[in-house]
Coordinates of C-alpha atoms and ligand atoms in Angstrom, one line a residue:
X1 CA -74.5 100.6 41.4
X2 CA -76.1 103.7 41.1
X3 CA -76.5 106.4 43.2
X4 CA -78.1 109.7 42.8
X5 CA -77.1 113.2 45.0
X6 CA -79.7 115.4 44.9
X7 CA -78.3 118.8 46.8
X8 CA -81.2 120.2 48.6
X9 CA -80.3 123.8 49.8
X10 CA -83.2 124.4 51.8
X11 CA -83.4 126.3 55.0
X12 CA -87.3 127.5 55.6
X13 CA -87.6 124.8 58.1
X14 CA -85.9 126.7 60.7
X15 CA -84.7 130.1 61.4
X16 CA -80.9 130.5 60.9
X17 CA -79.5 131.5 57.1
X18 CA -76.7 129.5 55.8
X19 CA -78.1 125.8 56.4
X20 CA -79.2 126.1 52.5
X21 CA -75.5 126.6 51.5
X22 CA -74.5 123.1 53.5
X23 CA -75.0 121.2 50.1
X24 CA -73.1 123.2 48.0
X25 CA -70.0 123.0 50.4
X26 CA -70.4 119.2 50.6
X27 CA -70.0 118.9 46.6
X28 CA -67.3 121.5 46.2
X29 CA -65.4 119.2 49.2
X30 CA -65.5 116.7 46.4
X31 CA -68.4 114.2 47.2
X32 CA -69.1 113.4 43.8
X33 CA -65.9 112.3 43.0
X34 CA -65.5 110.6 46.4
X35 CA -68.2 108.3 45.9
X36 CA -67.1 107.6 42.5
X37 CA -64.0 106.5 43.6
X38 CA -65.8 104.0 45.8
X39 CA -67.6 102.5 42.8
X40 CA -70.8 104.3 42.3
X41 CA -71.9 105.6 39.3
X42 CA -73.1 109.4 40.8
X43 CA -75.9 111.2 38.9
X44 CA -75.6 114.6 40.7
X45 CA -78.7 116.0 39.2
X46 CA -77.5 119.7 40.7
X47 CA -78.4 122.1 43.1
X48 CA -82.4 122.0 43.4
X49 CA -83.6 125.5 43.1
X50 CA -86.9 125.9 44.5
X51 CA -89.2 128.9 43.4
X52 CA -89.1 131.2 46.4
X53 CA -92.6 131.6 48.3
X54 CA -92.1 135.1 49.3
X55 CA -92.5 135.7 53.0
X56 CA -95.6 138.3 52.4
X57 CA -97.4 135.0 50.7
X58 CA -96.9 132.9 53.5
X59 CA -98.0 133.9 56.9
X60 CA -97.8 131.7 59.9
X61 CA -100.4 128.7 60.3
X62 CA -100.5 128.6 63.9
X63 CA -97.4 128.5 65.2
X64 CA -96.0 127.2 61.9
X65 CA -93.2 129.6 60.4
X66 CA -92.7 129.5 56.3
X67 CA -95.2 126.4 56.0
X68 CA -96.3 126.8 52.5
X69 CA -92.7 127.3 51.2
X70 CA -91.5 124.3 53.6
X71 CA -94.5 122.1 52.1
X72 CA -93.7 122.9 48.6
X73 CA -90.0 122.2 48.8
X74 CA -90.7 118.8 50.6
X75 CA -93.4 117.8 48.1
X76 CA -90.7 118.3 45.0
X77 CA -88.2 116.7 47.3
X78 CA -90.6 113.7 47.3
X79 CA -91.1 113.5 43.7
X80 CA -87.7 114.0 43.3
X81 CA -86.6 111.1 45.2
X82 CA -89.7 108.9 44.6
X83 CA -88.7 109.0 40.9
X84 CA -85.0 107.9 41.8
X85 CA -85.8 105.0 43.8
X86 CA -88.2 104.0 41.0
X87 CA -85.1 104.1 38.8
X88 CA -83.4 101.6 41.3
X89 CA -81.3 104.6 42.4
X90 CA -79.9 105.2 45.8
X91 CA -81.2 108.7 46.3
X92 CA -78.4 110.6 48.7
X93 CA -80.0 114.3 49.9
X94 CA -77.8 116.7 51.2
X95 CA -79.3 119.2 53.3
X96 CA -80.3 121.9 54.1
X97 CA -82.5 121.1 57.5
X98 CA -84.2 118.0 58.6
X99 CA -88.0 119.3 57.4
X100 CA -86.6 117.8 54.2
X101 CA -87.3 114.2 55.3
X102 CA -90.7 114.7 55.0
X103 CA -89.9 114.8 51.4
X104 CA -87.1 111.8 51.2
X105 CA -89.0 109.7 53.1
X106 CA -92.1 110.4 51.7
X107 CA -90.4 109.3 48.4
X108 CA -88.4 106.5 49.6
X109 CA -92.1 104.8 50.9
X110 CA -93.5 105.4 47.6
X111 CA -91.4 102.4 46.3
X112 CA -90.8 100.9 49.6
X113 CA -94.0 101.3 51.7
X114 CA -92.3 98.8 54.1
X115 CA -89.2 100.2 54.5
X116 CA -88.0 101.0 58.0
X117 CA -86.4 104.5 59.0
X118 CA -83.6 105.0 61.2
X119 CA -83.2 108.4 62.3
X120 CA -79.9 109.7 63.7
X121 CA -80.2 113.1 65.9
X122 CA -79.7 114.5 68.8
X123 CA -83.3 115.3 68.5
X124 CA -86.6 113.4 68.0
X125 CA -87.9 116.1 65.3
X126 CA -91.4 114.5 66.6
X127 CA -93.2 117.9 67.6
X128 CA -96.4 118.6 66.1
X129 CA -97.7 121.9 65.0
X130 CA -99.5 121.9 68.7
X131 CA -96.5 120.6 70.9
X132 CA -93.9 122.6 68.9
X133 CA -92.3 125.5 70.8
X134 CA -90.3 127.3 68.0
X135 CA -92.6 126.8 64.9
X136 CA -89.7 125.3 62.9
X137 CA -91.0 122.8 60.9
X138 CA -87.5 121.0 61.1
X139 CA -88.3 120.1 64.8
X140 CA -91.7 118.1 63.4
X141 CA -90.9 116.2 60.0
X142 CA -91.4 112.9 61.9
X143 CA -95.0 113.7 63.5
X144 CA -96.2 114.4 59.7
X145 CA -94.8 111.4 58.6
X146 CA -96.7 109.4 61.0
X147 CA -99.7 111.3 60.5
X148 CA -100.1 112.3 64.3
X149 CA -103.1 114.4 65.3
X150 CA -102.5 118.1 64.4
X151 CA -100.5 117.4 61.4
X152 CA -103.4 117.0 58.9
X153 CA -103.3 120.5 57.8
X154 CA -104.6 121.3 54.1
X155 CA -101.0 122.6 53.4
X156 CA -99.6 119.6 53.8
X157 CA -102.4 117.7 52.3
X158 CA -99.7 115.6 50.0
X159 CA -98.1 113.8 52.6
X160 CA -99.4 110.1 53.0
X161 CA -98.4 109.3 56.3
X162 CA -97.4 105.7 55.3
X163 CA -95.0 105.2 58.3
X164 CA -95.6 103.6 61.3
X165 CA -94.2 104.1 64.8
X166 CA -92.7 100.6 64.7
X167 CA -91.1 100.8 61.7
X168 CA -89.1 104.1 63.3
X169 CA -86.0 103.7 65.6
X170 CA -83.6 107.0 66.9
X171 CA -79.9 106.8 67.9
X172 CA -78.1 109.7 69.5
X173 CA -81.3 111.1 71.4
X174 CA -80.3 113.9 73.9
X175 CA -82.4 117.2 73.5
X176 CA -86.2 116.1 73.6
X177 CA -89.1 118.5 74.5
X178 CA -91.3 117.6 77.0
X179 CA -94.4 117.1 74.3
X180 CA -91.8 114.8 72.3
X181 CA -90.9 112.8 75.3
X182 CA -95.0 112.1 75.7
X183 CA -95.3 111.4 71.9
X184 CA -92.5 108.8 72.2
X185 CA -94.2 106.8 74.8
X186 CA -97.6 107.0 74.0
X187 CA -96.4 105.5 70.6
X188 CA -93.8 103.4 72.1
X189 CA -91.4 104.7 69.5
X190 CA -87.8 102.8 70.2
X191 CA -84.9 105.3 70.8
X192 CA -81.3 104.9 71.5
X193 CA -80.5 107.7 73.2
X194 CA -76.9 108.7 74.4
X195 CA -77.6 107.1 77.7
X196 CA -78.0 103.9 75.8
X197 CA -74.9 104.6 73.5
X198 CA -73.2 104.6 76.7
X199 CA -74.5 101.6 78.3
X200 CA -74.3 99.0 75.5
X201 CA -71.8 100.6 73.3
X202 CA -72.5 101.7 69.4
X203 CA -72.2 98.2 68.3
X204 CA -75.0 96.7 70.3
X205 CA -77.1 99.6 70.0
X206 CA -77.2 99.5 66.2
X207 CA -78.0 95.8 66.7
X208 CA -80.7 96.1 68.8
X209 CA -82.2 99.4 67.0
X210 CA -82.0 97.1 63.5
X211 CA -83.7 93.8 65.7
X212 CA -86.2 96.3 66.9
X213 CA -87.5 97.4 63.2
X214 CA -85.8 94.9 60.6
X215 CA -85.6 91.6 63.0
X216 CA -85.2 89.3 59.8
X217 CA -83.0 92.1 57.9
X218 CA -85.7 91.9 54.9
X219 CA -86.8 95.5 55.2
X220 CA -85.5 98.5 53.0
X221 CA -83.8 100.9 55.5
X222 CA -83.7 104.5 54.9
X223 CA -81.4 106.4 57.3
X224 CA -81.8 109.9 57.7
X225 CA -78.5 111.3 59.8
X226 CA -78.8 114.8 61.1
X227 CA -75.2 115.8 61.7
X228 CA -76.0 117.5 65.1
X229 CA -76.2 113.7 66.3
X230 CA -72.3 113.8 66.3
X231 CA -70.5 115.8 69.3
X232 CA -70.2 119.3 68.5
X233 CA -66.4 118.9 68.9
X234 CA -66.9 116.7 65.7
X235 CA -69.5 118.6 63.9
X236 CA -69.0 122.0 65.3
X237 CA -71.4 124.1 62.2
X238 CA -74.8 123.1 62.7
X239 CA -78.0 125.1 63.8
X240 CA -79.4 123.5 67.2
X241 CA -75.8 121.7 68.7
X242 CA -76.0 119.9 71.8
X243 CA -73.3 118.7 73.6
X244 CA -72.4 115.1 74.8
X245 CA -72.7 113.4 71.0
X246 CA -71.7 110.5 69.0
X247 CA -68.0 110.5 68.3
X248 CA -66.5 110.6 64.8
X249 CA -66.2 106.6 65.0
X250 CA -69.7 106.1 66.3
X251 CA -71.2 108.4 63.8
X252 CA -69.2 106.1 61.2
X253 CA -69.8 102.9 62.6
X254 CA -73.9 103.5 62.2
X255 CA -73.1 104.3 58.6
X256 CA -70.8 101.3 58.2
X257 CA -73.1 98.7 59.9
X258 CA -76.5 99.7 58.0
X259 CA -74.4 99.7 54.6
X260 CA -73.3 96.1 56.0
X261 CA -77.0 95.3 56.2
X262 CA -77.0 95.4 51.9
X263 CA -80.7 97.0 52.8
X264 CA -79.8 100.9 52.6
X265 CA -82.1 102.2 50.0
X266 CA -81.7 105.9 50.7
X267 CA -79.6 108.1 52.8
X268 CA -80.1 111.7 54.0
X269 CA -77.3 114.0 55.5
X270 CA -78.8 117.2 56.8
X271 CA -78.2 120.3 59.1
X272 CA -74.7 121.3 58.2
X273 CA -74.8 124.9 58.1
X274 CA -71.5 126.4 57.0
X275 CA -72.5 129.9 58.2
X276 CA -72.3 129.4 61.7
X277 CA -68.5 128.6 62.6
X278 CA -65.1 129.7 61.8
X279 CA -63.5 128.7 58.4
X280 CA -61.7 125.4 60.1
X281 CA -64.8 124.6 62.1
X282 CA -67.1 124.6 58.7
X283 CA -64.0 122.7 57.0
X284 CA -64.1 120.3 60.0
X285 CA -67.9 120.0 59.7
X286 CA -67.9 119.3 56.0
X287 CA -65.3 116.6 56.1
X288 CA -67.2 114.8 58.8
X289 CA -70.2 115.0 56.5
X290 CA -68.4 114.0 53.4
X291 CA -66.9 111.0 55.5
X292 CA -70.4 110.2 56.8
X293 CA -71.8 109.8 53.6
X294 CA -69.0 107.8 52.1
X295 CA -69.3 105.3 55.3
X296 CA -73.1 104.8 54.3
X297 CA -72.3 104.1 50.8
X298 CA -69.7 101.5 51.3
X299 CA -66.3 102.9 51.9
X300 CA -64.6 100.6 54.4
X301 CA -61.6 100.9 56.6
X302 CA -60.0 97.6 55.5
Ligands
X7A401 N1 -87.3 120.5 69.2 C1 -86.5 121.8 68.7 C2 -85.4 121.5 68.1 C3 -85.4 120.9 66.7 C4 -84.3 120.6 65.8 C5 -84.5 120.0 64.6 B1 -83.3 119.4 64.0 O1 -83.1 118.2 64.7 O2 -83.6 118.7 62.7 O3 -81.8 119.8 64.2 C6 -86.0 122.2 70.1 C7 -87.1 123.6 70.6 N2 -86.7 124.1 71.7 C8 -85.8 125.4 71.3 C9 -85.5 126.3 72.5 C10 -85.3 125.4 74.1 C11 -86.3 124.2 74.3 C12 -86.4 123.5 73.1 C13 -87.5 122.2 68.0 O4 -87.6 123.5 67.5 O5 -88.7 121.9 68.0
MN402 MN1 -82.8 116.4 62.7
MN403 MN1 -81.1 117.8 65.1

């Protein structure tokens, strides 16, 4: 089997320095060798360097911050991921902030237009340029992928909104803005918050999530995993931590269960920010990140 690892050091979708350094920490922790050890032929195409767009040339568009840089990088990611899925490889994209998912999911949909998306996150990342309060585009990728009102701006004209609400499901939500709550309701988007995780247990939640977006288990799956879905005691070094998150095992169960379907075609692991905490916390977060990737790619306990 082929996997391909695209390290995408990117941080312009938010404001905290350091999240672009996440990928290198994961690779330096030995992730490429770890994936090789579980049977993958890993093509590591290096740390994507992106030509910088100077802030002077990238004034805000409305509230959007770094719009041209984010658009340019995510378009490049869409191309790279698209090529790898066309080659029958499984792209593993390590972020960097979650705006990257505009690129990775666009790439996946270019080959698998009927793919479903499982979005594991404390946040819904579905603000539009109008509803956002921060202007940080890492809080908006899903609205652009769905082509929601207000997302059709010229700078992002490359995005073909191929994702539809019925093929998206969330697990782990616990910090949703009012505008996002409205959008989720309006579009009937299925979300299993931490309340449902408590109520049903993670096993049932994953089963219900798959039943919703992949009833016949015949759709390719793109798993987009924001490390802040995990409880901050498990993955502390991330830009927008929210208490009351997934345990180490719940996070791994999601990855193991998705892997078990045999339908996984692309995986993102984002928002590891190694500059936000002490060395031990960074090390712990990086180790959990690597472990989640291994679980999504087939590492089993037995
Ligand atoms: N919804 C937020 C957070 C987005 C997190 C992105 B992710 O999931 O990739 O980490 C938060 C907006 N706002 C921040 C101040 C307090 C009220 C909520 C936003 O900036 O849009
Ligand atoms: Mn996110
Ligand atoms: Mn998040």
